[in-house]
Short mmCIF file of N, CA and C and ligand atoms in Angstrom, two decimals:
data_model
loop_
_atom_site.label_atom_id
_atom_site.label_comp_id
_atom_site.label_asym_id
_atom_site.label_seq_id
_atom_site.Cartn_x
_atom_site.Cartn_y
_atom_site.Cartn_z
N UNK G 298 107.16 112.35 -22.26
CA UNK G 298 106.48 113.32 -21.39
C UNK G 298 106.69 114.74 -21.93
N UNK G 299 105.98 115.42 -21.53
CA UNK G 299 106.20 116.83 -22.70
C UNK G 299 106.75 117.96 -21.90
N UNK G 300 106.95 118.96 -22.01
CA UNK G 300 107.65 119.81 -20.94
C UNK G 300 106.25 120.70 -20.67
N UNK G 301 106.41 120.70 -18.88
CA UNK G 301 105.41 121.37 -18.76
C UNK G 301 105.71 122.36 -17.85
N UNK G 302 106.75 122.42 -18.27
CA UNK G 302 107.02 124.20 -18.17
C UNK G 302 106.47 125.36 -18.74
N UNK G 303 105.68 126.34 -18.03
CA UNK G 303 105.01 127.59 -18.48
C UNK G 303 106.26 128.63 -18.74
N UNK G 304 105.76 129.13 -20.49
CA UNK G 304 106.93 130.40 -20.26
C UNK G 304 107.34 131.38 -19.83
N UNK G 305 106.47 131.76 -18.78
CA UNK G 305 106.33 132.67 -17.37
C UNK G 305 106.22 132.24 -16.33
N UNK G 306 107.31 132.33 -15.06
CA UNK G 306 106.69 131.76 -13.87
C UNK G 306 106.25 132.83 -12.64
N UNK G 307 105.01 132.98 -12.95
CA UNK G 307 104.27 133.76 -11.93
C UNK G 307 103.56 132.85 -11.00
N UNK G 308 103.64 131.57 -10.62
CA UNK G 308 103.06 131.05 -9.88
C UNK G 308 103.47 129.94 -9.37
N UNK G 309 103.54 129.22 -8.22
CA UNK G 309 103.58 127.88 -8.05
C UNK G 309 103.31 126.89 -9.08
N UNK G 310 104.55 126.07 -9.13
CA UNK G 310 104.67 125.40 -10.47
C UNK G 310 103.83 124.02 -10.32
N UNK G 311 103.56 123.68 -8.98
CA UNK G 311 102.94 122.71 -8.32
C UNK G 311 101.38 122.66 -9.01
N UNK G 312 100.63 124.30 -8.26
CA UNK G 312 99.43 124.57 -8.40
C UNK G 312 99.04 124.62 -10.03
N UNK G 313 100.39 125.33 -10.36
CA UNK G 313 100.05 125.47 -11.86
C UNK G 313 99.56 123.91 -12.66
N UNK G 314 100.74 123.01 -12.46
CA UNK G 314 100.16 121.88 -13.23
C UNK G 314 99.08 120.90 -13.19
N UNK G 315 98.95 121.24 -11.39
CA UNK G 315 96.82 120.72 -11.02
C UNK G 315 96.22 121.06 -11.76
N UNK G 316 96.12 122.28 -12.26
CA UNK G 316 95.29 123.03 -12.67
C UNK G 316 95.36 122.86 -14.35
N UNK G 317 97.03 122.70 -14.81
CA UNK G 317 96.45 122.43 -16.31
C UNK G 317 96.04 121.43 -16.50
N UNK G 318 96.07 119.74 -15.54
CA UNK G 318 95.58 119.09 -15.70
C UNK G 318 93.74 118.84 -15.83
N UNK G 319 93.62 119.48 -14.93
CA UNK G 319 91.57 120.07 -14.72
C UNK G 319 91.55 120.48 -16.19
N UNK G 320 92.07 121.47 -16.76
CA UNK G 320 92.17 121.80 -17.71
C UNK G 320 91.73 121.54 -18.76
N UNK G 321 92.60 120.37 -19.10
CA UNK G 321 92.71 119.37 -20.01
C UNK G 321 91.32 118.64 -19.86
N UNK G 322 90.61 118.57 -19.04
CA UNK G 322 89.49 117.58 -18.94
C UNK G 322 88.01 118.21 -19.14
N UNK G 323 88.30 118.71 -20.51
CA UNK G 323 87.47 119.47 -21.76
C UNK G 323 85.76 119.36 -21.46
N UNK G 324 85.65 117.68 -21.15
CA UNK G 324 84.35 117.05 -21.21
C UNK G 324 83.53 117.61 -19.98
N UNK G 325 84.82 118.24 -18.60
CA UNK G 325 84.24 118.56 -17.37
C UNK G 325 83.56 120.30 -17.44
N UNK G 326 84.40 120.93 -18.07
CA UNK G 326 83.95 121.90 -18.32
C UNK G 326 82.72 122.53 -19.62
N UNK G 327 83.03 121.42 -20.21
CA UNK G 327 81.15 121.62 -20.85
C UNK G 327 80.18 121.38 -20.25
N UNK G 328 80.31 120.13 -19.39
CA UNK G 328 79.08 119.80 -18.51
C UNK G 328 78.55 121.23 -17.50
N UNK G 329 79.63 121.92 -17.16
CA UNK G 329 79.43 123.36 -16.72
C UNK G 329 78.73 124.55 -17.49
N UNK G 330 79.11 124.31 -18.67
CA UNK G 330 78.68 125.39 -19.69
C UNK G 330 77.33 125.07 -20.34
N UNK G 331 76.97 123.71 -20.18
CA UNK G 331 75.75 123.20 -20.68
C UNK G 331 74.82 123.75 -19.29
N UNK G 332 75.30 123.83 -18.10
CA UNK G 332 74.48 124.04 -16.97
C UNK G 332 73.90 125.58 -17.21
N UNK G 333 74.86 126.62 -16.92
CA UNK G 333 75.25 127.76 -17.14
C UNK G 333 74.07 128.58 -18.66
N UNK G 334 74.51 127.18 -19.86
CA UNK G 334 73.57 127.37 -20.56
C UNK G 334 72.31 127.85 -20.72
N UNK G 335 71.80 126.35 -19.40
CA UNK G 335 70.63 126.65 -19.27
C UNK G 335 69.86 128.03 -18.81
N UNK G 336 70.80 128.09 -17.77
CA UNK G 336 70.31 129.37 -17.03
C UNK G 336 70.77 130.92 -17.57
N UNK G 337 71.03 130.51 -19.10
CA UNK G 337 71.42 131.56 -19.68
C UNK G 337 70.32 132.49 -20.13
N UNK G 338 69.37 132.10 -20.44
CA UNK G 338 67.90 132.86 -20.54
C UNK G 338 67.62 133.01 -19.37
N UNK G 339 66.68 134.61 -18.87
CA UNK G 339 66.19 135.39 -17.56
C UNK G 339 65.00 134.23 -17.30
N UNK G 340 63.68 134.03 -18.51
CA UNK G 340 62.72 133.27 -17.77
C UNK G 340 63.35 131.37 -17.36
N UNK G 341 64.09 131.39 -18.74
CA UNK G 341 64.61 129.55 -17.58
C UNK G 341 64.64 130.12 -15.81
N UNK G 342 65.61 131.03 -16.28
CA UNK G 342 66.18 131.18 -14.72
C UNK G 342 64.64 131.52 -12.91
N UNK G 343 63.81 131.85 -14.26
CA UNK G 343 62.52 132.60 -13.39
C UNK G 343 61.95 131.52 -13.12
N UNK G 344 62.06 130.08 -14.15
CA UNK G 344 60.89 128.83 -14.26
C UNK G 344 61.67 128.48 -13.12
N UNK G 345 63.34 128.19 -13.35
CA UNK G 345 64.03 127.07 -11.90
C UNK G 345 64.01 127.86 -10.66
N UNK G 346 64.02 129.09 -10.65
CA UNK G 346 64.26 129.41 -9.61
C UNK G 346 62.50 129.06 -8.64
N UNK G 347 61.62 129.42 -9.36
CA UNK G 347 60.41 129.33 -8.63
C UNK G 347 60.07 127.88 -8.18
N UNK G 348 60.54 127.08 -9.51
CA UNK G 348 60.49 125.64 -8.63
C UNK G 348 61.51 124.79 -7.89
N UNK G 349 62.51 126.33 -7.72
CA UNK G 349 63.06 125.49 -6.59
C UNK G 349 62.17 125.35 -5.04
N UNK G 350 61.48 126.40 -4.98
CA UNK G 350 60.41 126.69 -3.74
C UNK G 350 59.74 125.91 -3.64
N UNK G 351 58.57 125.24 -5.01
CA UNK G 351 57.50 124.39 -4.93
C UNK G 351 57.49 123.59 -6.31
N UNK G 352 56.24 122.37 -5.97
CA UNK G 352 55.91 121.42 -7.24
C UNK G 352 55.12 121.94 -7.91
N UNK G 353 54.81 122.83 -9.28
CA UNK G 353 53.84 123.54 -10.19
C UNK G 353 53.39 122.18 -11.08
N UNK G 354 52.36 122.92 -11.64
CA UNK G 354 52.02 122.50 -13.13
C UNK G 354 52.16 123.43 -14.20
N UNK G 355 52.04 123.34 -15.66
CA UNK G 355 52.46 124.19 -16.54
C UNK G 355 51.39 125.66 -16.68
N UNK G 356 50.53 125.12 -16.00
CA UNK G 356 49.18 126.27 -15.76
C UNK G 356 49.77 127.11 -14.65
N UNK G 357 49.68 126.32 -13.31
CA UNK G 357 50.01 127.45 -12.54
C UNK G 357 51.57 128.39 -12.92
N UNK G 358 52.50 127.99 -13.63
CA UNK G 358 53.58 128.20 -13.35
C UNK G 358 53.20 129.30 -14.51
N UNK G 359 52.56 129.18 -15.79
CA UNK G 359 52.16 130.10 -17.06
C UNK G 359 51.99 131.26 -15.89
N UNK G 360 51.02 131.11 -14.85
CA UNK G 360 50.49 132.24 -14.30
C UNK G 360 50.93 132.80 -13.30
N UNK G 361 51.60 132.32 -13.25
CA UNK G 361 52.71 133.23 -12.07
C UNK G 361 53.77 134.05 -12.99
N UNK G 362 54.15 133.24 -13.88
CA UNK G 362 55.20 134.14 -14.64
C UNK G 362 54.31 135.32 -15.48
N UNK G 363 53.25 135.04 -15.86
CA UNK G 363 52.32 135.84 -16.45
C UNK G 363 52.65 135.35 -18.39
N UNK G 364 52.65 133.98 -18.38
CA UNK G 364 53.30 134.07 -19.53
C UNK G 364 52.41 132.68 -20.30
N UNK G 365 52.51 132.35 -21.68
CA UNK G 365 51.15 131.48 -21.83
C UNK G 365 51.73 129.75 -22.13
N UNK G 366 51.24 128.98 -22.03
CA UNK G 366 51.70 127.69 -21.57
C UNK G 366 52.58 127.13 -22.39
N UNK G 367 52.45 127.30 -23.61
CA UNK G 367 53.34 126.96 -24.81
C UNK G 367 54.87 127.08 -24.15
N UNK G 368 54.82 128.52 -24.37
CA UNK G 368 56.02 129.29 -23.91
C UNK G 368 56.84 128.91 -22.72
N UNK G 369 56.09 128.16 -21.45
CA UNK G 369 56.59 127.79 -20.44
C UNK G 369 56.93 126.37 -20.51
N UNK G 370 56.40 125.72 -21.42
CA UNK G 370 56.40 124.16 -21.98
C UNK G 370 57.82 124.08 -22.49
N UNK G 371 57.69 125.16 -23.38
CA UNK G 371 59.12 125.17 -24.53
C UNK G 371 60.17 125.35 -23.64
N UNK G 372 60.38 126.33 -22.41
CA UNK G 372 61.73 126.24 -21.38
C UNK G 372 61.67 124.83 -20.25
N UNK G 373 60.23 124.32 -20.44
CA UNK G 373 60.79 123.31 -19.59
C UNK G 373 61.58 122.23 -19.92
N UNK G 374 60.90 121.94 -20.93
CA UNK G 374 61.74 120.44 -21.64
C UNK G 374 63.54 120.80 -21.49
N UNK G 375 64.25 121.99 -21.81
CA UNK G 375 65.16 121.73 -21.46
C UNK G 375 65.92 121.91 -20.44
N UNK G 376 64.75 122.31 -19.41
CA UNK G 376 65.83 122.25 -17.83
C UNK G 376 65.47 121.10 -17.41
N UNK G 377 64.53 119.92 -17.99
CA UNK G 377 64.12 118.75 -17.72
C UNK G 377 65.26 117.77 -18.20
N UNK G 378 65.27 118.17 -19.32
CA UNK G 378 66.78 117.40 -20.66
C UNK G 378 68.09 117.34 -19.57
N UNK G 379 68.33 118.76 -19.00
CA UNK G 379 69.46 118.93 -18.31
C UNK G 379 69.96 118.45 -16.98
N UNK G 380 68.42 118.05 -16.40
CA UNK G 380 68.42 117.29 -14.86
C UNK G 380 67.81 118.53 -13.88
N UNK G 381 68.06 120.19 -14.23
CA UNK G 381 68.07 120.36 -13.31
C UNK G 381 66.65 120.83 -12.98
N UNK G 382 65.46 120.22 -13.77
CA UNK G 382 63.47 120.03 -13.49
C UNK G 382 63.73 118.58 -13.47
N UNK G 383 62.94 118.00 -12.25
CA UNK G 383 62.27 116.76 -12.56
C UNK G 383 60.79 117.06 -12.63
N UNK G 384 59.82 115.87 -13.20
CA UNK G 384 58.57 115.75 -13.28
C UNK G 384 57.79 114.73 -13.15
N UNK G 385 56.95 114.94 -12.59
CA UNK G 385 55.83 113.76 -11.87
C UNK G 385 54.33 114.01 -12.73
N UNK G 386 53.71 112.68 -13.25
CA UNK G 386 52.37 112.81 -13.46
C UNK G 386 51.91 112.26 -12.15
N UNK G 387 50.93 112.87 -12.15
CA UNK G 387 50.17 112.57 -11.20
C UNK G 387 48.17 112.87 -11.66
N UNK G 388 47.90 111.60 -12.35
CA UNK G 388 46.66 111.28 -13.01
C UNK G 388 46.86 112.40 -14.50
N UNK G 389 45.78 113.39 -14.84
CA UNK G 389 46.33 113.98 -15.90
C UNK G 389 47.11 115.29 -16.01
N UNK G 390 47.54 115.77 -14.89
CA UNK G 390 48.53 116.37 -14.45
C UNK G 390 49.83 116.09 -14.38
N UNK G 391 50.81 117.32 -14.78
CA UNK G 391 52.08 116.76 -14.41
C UNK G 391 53.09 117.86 -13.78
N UNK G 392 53.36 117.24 -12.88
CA UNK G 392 54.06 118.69 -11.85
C UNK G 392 55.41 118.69 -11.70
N UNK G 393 56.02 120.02 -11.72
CA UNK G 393 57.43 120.15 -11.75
C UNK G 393 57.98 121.05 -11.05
N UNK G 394 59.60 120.17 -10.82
CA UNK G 394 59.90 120.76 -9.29
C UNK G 394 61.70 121.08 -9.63
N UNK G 395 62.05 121.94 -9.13
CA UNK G 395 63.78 121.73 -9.10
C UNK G 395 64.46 119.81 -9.00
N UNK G 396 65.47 119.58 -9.49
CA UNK G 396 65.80 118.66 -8.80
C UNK G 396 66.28 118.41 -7.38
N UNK G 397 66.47 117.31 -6.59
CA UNK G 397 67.01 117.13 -5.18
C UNK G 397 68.45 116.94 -5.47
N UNK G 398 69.27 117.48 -5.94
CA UNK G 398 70.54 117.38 -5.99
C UNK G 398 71.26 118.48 -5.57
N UNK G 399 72.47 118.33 -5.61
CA UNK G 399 73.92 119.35 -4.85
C UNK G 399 73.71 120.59 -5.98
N UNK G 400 73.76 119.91 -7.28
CA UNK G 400 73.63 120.91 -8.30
C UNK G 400 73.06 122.22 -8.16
N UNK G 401 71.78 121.39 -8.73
CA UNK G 401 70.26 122.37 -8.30
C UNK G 401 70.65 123.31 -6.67
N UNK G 402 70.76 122.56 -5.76
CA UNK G 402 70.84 123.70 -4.23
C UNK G 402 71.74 124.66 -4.61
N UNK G 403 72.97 124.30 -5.30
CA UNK G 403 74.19 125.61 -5.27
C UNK G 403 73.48 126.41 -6.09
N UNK G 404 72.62 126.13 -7.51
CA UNK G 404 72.27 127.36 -8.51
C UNK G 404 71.18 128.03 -7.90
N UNK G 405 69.99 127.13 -7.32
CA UNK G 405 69.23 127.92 -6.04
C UNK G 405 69.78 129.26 -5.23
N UNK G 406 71.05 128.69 -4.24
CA UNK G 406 71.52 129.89 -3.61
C UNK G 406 72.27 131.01 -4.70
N UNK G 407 73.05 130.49 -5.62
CA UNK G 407 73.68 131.61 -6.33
C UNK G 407 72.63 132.42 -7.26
N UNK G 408 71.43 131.97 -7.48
CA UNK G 408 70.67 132.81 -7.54
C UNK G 408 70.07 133.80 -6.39
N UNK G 409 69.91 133.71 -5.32
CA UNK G 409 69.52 134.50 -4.85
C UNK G 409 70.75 134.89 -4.14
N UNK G 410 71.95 134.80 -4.09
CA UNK G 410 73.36 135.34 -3.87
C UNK G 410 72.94 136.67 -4.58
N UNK G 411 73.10 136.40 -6.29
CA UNK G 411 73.32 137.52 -7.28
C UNK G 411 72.38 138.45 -6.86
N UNK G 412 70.66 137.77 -6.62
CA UNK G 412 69.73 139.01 -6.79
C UNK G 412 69.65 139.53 -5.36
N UNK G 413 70.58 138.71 -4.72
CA UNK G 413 70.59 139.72 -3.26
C UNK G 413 69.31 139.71 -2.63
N UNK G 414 68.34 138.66 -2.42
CA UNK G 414 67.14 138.49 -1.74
C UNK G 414 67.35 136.98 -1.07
N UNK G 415 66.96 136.94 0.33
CA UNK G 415 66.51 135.84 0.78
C UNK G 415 65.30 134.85 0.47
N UNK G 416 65.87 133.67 0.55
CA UNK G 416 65.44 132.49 0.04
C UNK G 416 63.74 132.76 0.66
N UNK G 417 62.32 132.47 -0.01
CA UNK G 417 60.93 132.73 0.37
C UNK G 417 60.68 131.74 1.34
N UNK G 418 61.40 130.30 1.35
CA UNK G 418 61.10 129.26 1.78
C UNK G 418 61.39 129.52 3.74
ZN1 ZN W 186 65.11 130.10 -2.39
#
């Protein structure tokens, strides 16, 4: 067993070693940073946040952002990759929406936490 004694004790030695254990579990905190990732670009953040409200297509959504379809294609695939867009065809259409998960709702509100506006919905 290794000593897991810190060479400063400024804290509960209890809390401390919960915590280096979380720590240690490398794989949990990328899955965070891969999230974070995503929403590391302003328009990802403009594409999820708008469909967290509603189901678009790559047309309407080009035109709301004011931006041309390519361009909105290229950020979707990877908030799609990431879970947090799902997408539906529906005949030759295909529409995209936030996901229904815990995830998606918390980055929903902490987006509009940060920008300090209430939710449109
Ligand atoms: Zn909202």
């Amino acid at each position: 067993m290794p000593d897991r004694t810190l060479p400063h004790h400024h804290n509960e030695e209890k809390m401390m070693n919960r915590m280096r254990t979380e720590l240690n579990k490398v794989d949990n905190f990328q899955a965070v940073a891969e999230i974070f990732k995503q929403l590391g670009d302003p328009t990802r953040v403009r594409i999820f946040w708008l469909l967290c409200h509603c189901e678009e297509c790559v047309i309407n959504i080009s035109a709301m952002l004011e931006m041309s379809s390519p361009a909105v294609s290229h950020h979707l695939r990877p908030l799609r990759n990431s879970g947090l867009v799902v997408s539906r065809r529906s005949g030759k259409e295909v529409y995209y929406r936030a996901s229904d998960t815990e995830q998606s709702r918390l980055l929903h509100q902490m987006i509009e936490l940060v920008m300090a506006i209430t939710c449109p919905n």
